[in-house]
mmCIF file of C-alpha atoms in Angstrom:
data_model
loop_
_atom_site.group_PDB
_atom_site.id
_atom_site.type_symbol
_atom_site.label_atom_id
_atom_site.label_comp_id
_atom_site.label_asym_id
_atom_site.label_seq_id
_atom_site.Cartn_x
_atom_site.Cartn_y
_atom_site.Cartn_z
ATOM 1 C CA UNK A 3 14.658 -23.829 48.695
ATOM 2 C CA UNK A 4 14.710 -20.222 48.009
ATOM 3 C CA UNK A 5 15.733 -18.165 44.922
ATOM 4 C CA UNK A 6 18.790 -15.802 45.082
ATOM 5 C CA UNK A 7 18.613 -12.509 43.502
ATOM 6 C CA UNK A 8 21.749 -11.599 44.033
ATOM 7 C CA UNK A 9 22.374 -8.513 45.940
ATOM 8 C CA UNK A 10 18.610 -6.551 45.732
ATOM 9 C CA UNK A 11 17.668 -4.713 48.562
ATOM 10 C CA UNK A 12 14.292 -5.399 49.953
ATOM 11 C CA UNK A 13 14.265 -3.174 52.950
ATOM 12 C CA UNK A 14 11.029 -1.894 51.935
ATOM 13 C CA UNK A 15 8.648 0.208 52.442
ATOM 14 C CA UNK A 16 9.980 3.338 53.829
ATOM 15 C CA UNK A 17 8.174 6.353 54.578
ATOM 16 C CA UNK A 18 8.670 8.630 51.664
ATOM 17 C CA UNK A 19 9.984 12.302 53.047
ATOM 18 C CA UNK A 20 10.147 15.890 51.450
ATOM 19 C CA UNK A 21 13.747 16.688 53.031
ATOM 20 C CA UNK A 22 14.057 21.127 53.157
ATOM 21 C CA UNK A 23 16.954 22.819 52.884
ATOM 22 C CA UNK A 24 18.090 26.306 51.627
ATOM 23 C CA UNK A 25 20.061 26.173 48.424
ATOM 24 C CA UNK A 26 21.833 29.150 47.390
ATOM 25 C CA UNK A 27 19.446 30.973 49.811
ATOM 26 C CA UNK A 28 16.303 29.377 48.640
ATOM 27 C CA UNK A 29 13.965 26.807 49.821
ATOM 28 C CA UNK A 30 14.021 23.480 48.215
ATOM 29 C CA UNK A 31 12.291 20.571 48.640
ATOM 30 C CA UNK A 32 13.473 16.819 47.293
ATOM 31 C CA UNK A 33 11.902 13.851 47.639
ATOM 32 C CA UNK A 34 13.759 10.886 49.861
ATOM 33 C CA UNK A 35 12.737 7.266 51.064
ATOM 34 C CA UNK A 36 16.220 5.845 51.533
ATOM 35 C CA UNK A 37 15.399 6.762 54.960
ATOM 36 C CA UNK A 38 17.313 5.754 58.337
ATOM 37 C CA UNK A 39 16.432 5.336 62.138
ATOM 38 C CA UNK A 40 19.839 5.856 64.205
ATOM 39 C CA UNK A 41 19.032 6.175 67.764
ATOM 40 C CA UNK A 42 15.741 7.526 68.969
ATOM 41 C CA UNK A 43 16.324 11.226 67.959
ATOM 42 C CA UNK A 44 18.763 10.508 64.872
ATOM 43 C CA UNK A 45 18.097 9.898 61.316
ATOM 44 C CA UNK A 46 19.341 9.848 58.192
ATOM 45 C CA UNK A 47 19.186 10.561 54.478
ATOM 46 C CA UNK A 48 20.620 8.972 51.797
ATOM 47 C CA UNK A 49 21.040 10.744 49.020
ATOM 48 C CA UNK A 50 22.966 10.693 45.811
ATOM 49 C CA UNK A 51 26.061 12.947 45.484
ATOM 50 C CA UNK A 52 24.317 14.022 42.215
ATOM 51 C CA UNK A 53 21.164 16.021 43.744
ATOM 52 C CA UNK A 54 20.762 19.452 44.056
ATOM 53 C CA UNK A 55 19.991 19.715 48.078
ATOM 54 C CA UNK A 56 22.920 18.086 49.038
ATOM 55 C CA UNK A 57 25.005 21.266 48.733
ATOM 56 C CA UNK A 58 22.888 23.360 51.082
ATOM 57 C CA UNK A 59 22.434 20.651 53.809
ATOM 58 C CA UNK A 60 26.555 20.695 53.966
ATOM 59 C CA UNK A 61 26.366 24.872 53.986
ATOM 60 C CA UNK A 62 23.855 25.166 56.416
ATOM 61 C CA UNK A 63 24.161 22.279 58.359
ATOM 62 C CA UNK A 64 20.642 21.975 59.077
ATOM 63 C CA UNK A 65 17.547 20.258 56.989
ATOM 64 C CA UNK A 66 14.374 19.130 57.264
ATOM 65 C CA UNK A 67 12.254 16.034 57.099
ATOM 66 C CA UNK A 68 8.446 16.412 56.205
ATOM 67 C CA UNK A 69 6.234 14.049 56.370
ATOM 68 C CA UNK A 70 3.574 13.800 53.298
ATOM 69 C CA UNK A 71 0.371 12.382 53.489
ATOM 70 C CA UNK A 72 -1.554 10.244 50.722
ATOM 71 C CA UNK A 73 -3.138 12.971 49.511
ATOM 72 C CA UNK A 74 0.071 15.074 48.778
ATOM 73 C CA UNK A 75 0.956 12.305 46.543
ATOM 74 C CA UNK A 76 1.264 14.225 43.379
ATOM 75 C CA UNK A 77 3.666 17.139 44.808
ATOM 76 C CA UNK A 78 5.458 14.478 46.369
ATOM 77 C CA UNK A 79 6.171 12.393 43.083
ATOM 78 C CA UNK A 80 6.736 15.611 41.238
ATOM 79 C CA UNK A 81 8.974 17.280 43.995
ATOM 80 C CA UNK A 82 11.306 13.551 43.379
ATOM 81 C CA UNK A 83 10.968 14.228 39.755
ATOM 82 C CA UNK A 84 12.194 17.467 39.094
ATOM 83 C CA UNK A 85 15.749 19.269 40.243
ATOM 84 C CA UNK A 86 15.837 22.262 42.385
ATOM 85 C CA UNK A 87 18.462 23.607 39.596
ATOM 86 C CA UNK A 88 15.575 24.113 37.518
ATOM 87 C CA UNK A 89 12.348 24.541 39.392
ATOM 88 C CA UNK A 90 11.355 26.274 42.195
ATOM 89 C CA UNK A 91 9.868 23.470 44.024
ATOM 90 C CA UNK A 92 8.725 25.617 47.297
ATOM 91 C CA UNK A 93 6.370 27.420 45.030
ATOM 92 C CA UNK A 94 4.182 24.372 45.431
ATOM 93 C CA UNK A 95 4.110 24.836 49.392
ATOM 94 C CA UNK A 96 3.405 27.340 52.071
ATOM 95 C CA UNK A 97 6.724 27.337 53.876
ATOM 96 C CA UNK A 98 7.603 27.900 57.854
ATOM 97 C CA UNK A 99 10.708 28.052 59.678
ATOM 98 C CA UNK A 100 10.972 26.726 63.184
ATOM 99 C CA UNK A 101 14.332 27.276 65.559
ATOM 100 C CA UNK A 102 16.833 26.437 63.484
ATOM 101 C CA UNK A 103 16.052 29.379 60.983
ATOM 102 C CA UNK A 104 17.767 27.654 58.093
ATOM 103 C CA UNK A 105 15.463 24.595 57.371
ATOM 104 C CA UNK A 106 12.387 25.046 55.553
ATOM 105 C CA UNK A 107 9.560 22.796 56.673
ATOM 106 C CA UNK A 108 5.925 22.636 54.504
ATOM 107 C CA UNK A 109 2.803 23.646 56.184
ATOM 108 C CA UNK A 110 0.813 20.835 54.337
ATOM 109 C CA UNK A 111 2.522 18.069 55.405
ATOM 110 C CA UNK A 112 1.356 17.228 59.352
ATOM 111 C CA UNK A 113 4.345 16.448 60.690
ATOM 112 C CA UNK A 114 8.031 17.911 60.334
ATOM 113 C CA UNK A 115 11.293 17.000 61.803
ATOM 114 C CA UNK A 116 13.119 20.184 61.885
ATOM 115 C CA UNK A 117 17.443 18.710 62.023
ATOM 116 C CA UNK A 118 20.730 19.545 62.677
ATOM 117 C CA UNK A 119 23.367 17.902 60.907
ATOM 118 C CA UNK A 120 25.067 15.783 63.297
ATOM 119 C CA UNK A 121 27.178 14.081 61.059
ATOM 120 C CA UNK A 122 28.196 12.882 57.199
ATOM 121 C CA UNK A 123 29.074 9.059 56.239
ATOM 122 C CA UNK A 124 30.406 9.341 52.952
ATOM 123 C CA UNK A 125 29.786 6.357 49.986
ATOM 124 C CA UNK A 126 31.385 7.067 46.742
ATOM 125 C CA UNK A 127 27.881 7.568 45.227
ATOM 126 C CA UNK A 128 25.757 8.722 48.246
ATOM 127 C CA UNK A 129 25.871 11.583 50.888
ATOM 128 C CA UNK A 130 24.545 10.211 54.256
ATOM 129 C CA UNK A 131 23.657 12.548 56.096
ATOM 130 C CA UNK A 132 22.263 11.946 59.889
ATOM 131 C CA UNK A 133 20.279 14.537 61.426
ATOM 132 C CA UNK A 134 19.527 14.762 65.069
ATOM 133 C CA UNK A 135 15.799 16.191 65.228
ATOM 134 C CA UNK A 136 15.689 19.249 67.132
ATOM 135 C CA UNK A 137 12.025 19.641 66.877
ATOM 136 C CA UNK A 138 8.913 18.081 65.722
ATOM 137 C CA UNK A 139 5.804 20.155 64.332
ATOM 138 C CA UNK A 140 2.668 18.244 64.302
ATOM 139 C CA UNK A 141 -0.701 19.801 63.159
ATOM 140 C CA UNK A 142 -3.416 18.816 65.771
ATOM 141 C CA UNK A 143 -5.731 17.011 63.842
ATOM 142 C CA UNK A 144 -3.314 13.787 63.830
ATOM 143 C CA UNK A 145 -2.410 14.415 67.255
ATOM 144 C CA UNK A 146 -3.475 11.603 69.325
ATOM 145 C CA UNK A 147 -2.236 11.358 73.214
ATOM 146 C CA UNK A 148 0.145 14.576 72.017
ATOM 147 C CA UNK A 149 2.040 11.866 69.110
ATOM 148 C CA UNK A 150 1.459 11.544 65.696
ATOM 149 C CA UNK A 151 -1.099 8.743 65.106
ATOM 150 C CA UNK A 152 -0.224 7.296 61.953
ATOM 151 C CA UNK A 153 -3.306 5.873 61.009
ATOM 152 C CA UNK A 154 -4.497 9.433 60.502
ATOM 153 C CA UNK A 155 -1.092 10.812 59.344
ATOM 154 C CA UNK A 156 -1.378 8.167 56.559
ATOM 155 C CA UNK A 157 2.008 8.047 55.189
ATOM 156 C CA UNK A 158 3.081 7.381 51.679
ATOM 157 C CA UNK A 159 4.716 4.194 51.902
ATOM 158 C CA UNK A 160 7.693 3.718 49.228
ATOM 159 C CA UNK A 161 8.689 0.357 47.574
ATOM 160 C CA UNK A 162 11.432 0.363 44.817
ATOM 161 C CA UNK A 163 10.815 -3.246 43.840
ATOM 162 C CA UNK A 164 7.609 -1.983 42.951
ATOM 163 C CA UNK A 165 8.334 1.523 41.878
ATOM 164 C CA UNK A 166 4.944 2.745 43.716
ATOM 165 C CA UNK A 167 3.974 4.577 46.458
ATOM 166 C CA UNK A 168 1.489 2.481 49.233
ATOM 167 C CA UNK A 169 -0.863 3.126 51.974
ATOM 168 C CA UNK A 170 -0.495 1.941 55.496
ATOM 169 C CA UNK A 171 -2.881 -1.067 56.350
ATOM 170 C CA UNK A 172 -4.654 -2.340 59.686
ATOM 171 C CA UNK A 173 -3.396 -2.592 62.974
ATOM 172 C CA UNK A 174 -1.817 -6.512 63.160
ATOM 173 C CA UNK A 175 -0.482 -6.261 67.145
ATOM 174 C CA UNK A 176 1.106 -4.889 70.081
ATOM 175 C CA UNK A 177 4.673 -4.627 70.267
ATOM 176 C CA UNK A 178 6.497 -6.508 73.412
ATOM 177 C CA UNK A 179 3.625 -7.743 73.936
ATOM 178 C CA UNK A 180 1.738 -10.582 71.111
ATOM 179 C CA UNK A 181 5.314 -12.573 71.371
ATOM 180 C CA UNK A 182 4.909 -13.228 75.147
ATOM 181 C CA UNK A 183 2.644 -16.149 74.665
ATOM 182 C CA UNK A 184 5.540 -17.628 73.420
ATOM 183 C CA UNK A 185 7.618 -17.445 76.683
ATOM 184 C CA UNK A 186 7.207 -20.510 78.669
ATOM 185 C CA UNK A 187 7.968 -19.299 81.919
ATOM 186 C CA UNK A 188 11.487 -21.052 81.951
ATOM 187 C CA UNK A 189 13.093 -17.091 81.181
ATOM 188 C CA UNK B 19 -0.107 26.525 63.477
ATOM 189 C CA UNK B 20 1.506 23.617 64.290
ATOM 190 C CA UNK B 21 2.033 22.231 67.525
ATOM 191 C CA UNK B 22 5.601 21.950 68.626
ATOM 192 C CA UNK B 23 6.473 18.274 70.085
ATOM 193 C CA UNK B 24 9.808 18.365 71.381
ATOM 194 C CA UNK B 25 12.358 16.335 69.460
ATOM 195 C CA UNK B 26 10.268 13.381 68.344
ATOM 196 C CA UNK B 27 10.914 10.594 65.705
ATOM 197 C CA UNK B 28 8.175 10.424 63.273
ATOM 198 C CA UNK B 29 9.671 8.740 60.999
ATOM 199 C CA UNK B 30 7.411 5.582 61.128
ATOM 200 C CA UNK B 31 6.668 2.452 59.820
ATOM 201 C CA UNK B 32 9.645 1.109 59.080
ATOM 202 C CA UNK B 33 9.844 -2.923 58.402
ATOM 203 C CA UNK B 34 10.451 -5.290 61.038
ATOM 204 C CA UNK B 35 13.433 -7.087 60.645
ATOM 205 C CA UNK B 36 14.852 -10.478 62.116
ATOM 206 C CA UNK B 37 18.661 -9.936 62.452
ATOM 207 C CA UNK B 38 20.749 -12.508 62.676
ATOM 208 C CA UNK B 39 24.345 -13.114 63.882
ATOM 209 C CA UNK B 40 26.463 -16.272 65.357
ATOM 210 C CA UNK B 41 27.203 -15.272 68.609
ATOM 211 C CA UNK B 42 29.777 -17.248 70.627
ATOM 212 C CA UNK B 43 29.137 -19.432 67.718
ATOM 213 C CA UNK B 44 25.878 -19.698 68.415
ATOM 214 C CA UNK B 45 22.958 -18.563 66.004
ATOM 215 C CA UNK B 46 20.837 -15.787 67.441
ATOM 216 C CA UNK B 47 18.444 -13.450 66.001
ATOM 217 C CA UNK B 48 17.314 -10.133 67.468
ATOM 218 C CA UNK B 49 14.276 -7.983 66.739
ATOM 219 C CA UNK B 50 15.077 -4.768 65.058
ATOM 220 C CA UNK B 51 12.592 -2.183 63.074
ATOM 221 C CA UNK B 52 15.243 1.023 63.289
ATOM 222 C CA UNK B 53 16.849 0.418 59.742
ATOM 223 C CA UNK B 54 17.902 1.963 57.297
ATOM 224 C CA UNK B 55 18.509 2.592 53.455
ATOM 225 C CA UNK B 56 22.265 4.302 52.811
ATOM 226 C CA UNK B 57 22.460 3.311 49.404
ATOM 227 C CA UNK B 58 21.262 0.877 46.741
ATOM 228 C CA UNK B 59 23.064 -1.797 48.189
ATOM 229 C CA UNK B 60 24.057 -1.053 51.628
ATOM 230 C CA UNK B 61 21.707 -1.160 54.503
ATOM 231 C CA UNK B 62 22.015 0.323 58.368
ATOM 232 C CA UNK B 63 20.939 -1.324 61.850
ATOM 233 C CA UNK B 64 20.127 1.255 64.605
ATOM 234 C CA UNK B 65 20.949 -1.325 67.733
ATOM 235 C CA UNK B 66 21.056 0.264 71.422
ATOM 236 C CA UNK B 67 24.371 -1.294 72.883
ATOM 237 C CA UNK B 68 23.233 -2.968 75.510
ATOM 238 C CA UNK B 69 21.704 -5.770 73.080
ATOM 239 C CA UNK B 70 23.703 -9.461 73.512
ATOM 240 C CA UNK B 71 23.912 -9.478 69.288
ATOM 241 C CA UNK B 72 25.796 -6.655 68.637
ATOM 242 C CA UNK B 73 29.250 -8.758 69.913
ATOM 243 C CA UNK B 74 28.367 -11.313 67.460
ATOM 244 C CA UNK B 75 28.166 -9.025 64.484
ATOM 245 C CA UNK B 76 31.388 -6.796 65.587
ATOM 246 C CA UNK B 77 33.345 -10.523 65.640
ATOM 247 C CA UNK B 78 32.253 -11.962 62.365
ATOM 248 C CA UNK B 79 31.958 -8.851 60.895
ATOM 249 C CA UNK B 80 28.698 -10.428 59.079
ATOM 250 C CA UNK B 81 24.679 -10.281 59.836
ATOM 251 C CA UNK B 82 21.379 -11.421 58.243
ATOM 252 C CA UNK B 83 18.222 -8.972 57.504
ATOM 253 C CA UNK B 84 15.664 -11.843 57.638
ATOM 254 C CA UNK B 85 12.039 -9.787 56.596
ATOM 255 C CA UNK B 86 9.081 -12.046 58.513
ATOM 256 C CA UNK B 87 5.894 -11.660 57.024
ATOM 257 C CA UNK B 88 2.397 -11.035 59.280
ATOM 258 C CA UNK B 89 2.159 -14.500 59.949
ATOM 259 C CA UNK B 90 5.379 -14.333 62.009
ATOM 260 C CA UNK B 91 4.241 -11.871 63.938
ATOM 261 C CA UNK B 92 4.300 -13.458 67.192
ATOM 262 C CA UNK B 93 7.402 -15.429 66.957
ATOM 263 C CA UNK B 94 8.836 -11.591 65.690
ATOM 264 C CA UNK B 95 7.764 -10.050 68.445
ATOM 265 C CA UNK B 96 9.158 -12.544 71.240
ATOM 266 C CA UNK B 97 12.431 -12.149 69.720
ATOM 267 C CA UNK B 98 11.994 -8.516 70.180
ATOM 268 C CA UNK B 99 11.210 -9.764 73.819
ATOM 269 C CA UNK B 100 13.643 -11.878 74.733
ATOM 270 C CA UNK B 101 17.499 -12.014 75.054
ATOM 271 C CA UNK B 102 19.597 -14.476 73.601
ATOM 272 C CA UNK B 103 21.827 -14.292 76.329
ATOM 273 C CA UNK B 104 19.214 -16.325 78.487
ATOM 274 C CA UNK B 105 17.438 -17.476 75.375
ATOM 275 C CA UNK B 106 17.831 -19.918 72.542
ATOM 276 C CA UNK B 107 15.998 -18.109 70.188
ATOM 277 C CA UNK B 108 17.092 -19.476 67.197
ATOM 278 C CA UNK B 109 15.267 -22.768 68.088
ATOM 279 C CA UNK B 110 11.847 -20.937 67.155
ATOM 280 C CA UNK B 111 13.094 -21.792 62.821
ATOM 281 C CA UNK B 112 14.709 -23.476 60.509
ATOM 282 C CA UNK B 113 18.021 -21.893 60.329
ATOM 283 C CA UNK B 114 20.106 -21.782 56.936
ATOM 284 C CA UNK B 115 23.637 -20.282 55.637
ATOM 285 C CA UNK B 116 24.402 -18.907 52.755
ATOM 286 C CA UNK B 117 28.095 -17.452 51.140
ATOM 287 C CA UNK B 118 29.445 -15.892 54.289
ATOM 288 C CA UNK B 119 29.061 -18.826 56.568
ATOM 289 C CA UNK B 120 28.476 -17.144 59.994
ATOM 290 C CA UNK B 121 25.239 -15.066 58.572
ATOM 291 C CA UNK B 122 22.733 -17.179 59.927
ATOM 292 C CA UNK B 123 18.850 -16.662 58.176
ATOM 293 C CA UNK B 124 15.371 -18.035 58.823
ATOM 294 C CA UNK B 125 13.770 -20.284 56.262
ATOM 295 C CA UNK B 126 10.129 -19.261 57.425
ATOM 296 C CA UNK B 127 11.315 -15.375 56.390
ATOM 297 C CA UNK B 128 10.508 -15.073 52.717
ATOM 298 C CA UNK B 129 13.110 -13.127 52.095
ATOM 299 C CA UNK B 130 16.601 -13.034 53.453
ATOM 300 C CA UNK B 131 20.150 -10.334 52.937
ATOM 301 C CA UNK B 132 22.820 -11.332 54.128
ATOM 302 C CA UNK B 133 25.448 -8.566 54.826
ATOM 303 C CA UNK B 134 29.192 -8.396 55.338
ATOM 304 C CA UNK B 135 29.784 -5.117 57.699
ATOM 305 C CA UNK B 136 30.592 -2.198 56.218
ATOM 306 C CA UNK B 137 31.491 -0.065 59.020
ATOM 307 C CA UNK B 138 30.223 0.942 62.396
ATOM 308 C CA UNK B 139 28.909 4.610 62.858
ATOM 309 C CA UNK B 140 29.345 4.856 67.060
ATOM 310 C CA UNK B 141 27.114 6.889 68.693
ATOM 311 C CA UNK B 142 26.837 6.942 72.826
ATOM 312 C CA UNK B 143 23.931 4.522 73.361
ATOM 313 C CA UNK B 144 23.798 2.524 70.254
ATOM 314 C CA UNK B 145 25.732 0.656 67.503
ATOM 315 C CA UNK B 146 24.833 1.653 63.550
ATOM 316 C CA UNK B 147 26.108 -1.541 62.012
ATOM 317 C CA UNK B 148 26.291 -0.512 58.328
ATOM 318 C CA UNK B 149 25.910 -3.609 56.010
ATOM 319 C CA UNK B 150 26.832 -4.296 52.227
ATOM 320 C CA UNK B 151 24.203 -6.777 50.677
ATOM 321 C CA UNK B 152 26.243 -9.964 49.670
ATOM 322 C CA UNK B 153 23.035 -11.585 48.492
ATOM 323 C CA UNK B 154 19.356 -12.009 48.776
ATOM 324 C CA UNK B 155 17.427 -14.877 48.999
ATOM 325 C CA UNK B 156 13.962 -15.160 48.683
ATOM 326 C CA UNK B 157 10.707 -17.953 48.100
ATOM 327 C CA UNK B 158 9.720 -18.328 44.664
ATOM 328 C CA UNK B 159 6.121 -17.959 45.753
ATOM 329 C CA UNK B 160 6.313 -14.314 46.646
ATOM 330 C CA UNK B 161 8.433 -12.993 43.549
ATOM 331 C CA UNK B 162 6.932 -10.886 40.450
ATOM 332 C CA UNK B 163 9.827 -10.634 37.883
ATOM 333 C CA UNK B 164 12.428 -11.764 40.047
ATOM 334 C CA UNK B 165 11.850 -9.111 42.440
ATOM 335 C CA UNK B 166 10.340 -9.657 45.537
ATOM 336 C CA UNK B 167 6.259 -8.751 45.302
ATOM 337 C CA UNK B 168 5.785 -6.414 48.123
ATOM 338 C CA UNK B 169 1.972 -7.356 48.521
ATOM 339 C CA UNK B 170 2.487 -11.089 48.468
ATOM 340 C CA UNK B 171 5.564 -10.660 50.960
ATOM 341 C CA UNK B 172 3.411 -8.580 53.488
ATOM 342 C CA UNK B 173 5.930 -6.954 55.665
ATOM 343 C CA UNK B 174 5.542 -5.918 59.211
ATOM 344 C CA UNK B 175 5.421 -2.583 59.946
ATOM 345 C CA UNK B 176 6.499 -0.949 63.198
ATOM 346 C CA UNK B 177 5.293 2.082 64.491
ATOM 347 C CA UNK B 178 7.328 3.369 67.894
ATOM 348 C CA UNK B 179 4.289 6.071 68.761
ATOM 349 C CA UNK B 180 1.199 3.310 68.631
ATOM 350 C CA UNK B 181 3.515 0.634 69.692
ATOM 351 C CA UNK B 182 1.964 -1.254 67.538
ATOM 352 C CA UNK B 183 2.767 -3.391 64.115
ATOM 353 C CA UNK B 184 0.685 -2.177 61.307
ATOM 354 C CA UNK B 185 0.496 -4.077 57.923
ATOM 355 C CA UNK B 186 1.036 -2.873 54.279
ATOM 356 C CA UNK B 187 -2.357 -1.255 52.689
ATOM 357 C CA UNK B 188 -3.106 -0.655 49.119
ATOM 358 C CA UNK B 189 -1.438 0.620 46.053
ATOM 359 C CA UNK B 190 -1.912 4.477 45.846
ATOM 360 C CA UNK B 191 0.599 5.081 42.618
ATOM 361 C CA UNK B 192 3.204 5.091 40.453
ATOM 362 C CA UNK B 193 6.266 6.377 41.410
ATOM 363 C CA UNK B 194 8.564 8.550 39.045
ATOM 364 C CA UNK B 195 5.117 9.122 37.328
ATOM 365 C CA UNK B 196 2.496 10.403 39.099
ATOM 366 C CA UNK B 197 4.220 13.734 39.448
ATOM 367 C CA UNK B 198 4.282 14.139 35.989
ATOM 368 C CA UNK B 199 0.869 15.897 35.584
ATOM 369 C CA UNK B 200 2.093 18.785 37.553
ATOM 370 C CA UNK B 201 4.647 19.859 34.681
ATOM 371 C CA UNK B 202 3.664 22.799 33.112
ATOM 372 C CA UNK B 203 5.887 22.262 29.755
ATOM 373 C CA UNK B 204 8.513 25.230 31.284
ATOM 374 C CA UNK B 205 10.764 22.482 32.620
#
């Protein structure tokens, strides 16, 4: 028989983001893992009404999703730590702007969704805001068959039951394909 | 310099989730890895409209998130495969209920949330069924303080660019934490 836990979400991990948006102007970068898949060129954010970013996303109606790799995991703890209000968190990063003008993407991070705001679902406590990607900005090096190959993009993998960041594994199958031998030739 | 994609979703892996839903009364579960995280306690489906489940869930107003582990991987993948219009796919597990009644989950899954619908966010091709967790459920041999142990649980992860399912790799750090060495003092 199994446990209950009462209402605990375990829709982990995520990919853990560094979402860009100007703020009064400025770049600034906050780190997000409530992450969403919509359709295939929608996504969203959630983010608490209380952050800093929100604001400029709803001004400019455009934002970014970056993609950090294990080895930016320090400026990626550090840019979910600290408030925009306060510190300039772009200083960290060389910064580039794509067609949009208006969302700030970081060069050290290999890939980058550049967004425009398609639309807001509103929680009392949370902004959701889904982006449809407009572009995609991939450095080379983790380029494989012109996608992202994310066993060299090596994502930082976010679990909140945990409270720790995690590295993707090993390959385990092939998708519509390893459930076939299941399919008795009756379908 | 970056090399410019066109509007591609990077934002991979996400888990791979058995949904369930009673359709025409029936139990069926559908295979479904575009998720997402609105807030602490609501959840989102990204489901193209031409799937067979997405009646079920608009008419009971109530779906599981069953999470299979890497040993499901097959029977995952076949329900990813298959449609329940032609196929009784709920005859692959054990089948249980829990508080809403017409939520059906998988015993095999470790862990379970079953969701009363929230709202629907419409888009052209697909459904984004918006879920409030009601409760979890989850085996006592994959908790770690009552919360579900990420590493014993052993998600799978989809990727949409490899096509592949990937599993969970090692701890890299602490989250909330490992930022902390980049503080000068100032803030």
């Amino acid at each position: 028989m199994k446990e209950k836990l009462g209402p605990m979400n375990a829709l982990y991990p995520t990919p853990t983001t560094l979402v860009g948006a100007l703020v009064g102007g400025k770049p600034n970068f906050i780190t997000i893992a409530h992450i969403g898949i919509m359709t295939h060129t929608h996504i969203s954010l959630g983010m608490g009404k209380i952050h800093y970013t929100n604001a400029g996303i709803k001004e400019n109606k455009t934002f970014s999703v970056c993609l950090p790799s294990e080895d930016l995991v320090v400026e990626t703890d550090y840019c979910g730590i600290m408030t925009g209000k306060k510190t300039d968190k772009a200083a960290l990063f060389d910064v580039f702007y794509g067609e949009l003008k208006t969302a700030p993407m970081i060069q050290q991070c290999n890939v980058c969704m550049e967004c425009r705001l398609d639309r807001t679902v509103d929680f009392d406590t949370h902004d959701i805001f889904i982006g449809e990607i407009v572009q995609t900005y991939a450095d080379q090096s983790i380029l494989l068959d012109n996608h992202p190959d994310i066993s060299k993009l090596k994502p930082l993998l976010f679990d909140m039951n945990s409270k720790k960041y995690w590295s993707l594994g090993e390959e385990v199958g092939k998708c519509w394909n390893i459930g076939k031998q299941l399919k008795t030739g009756k379908a």
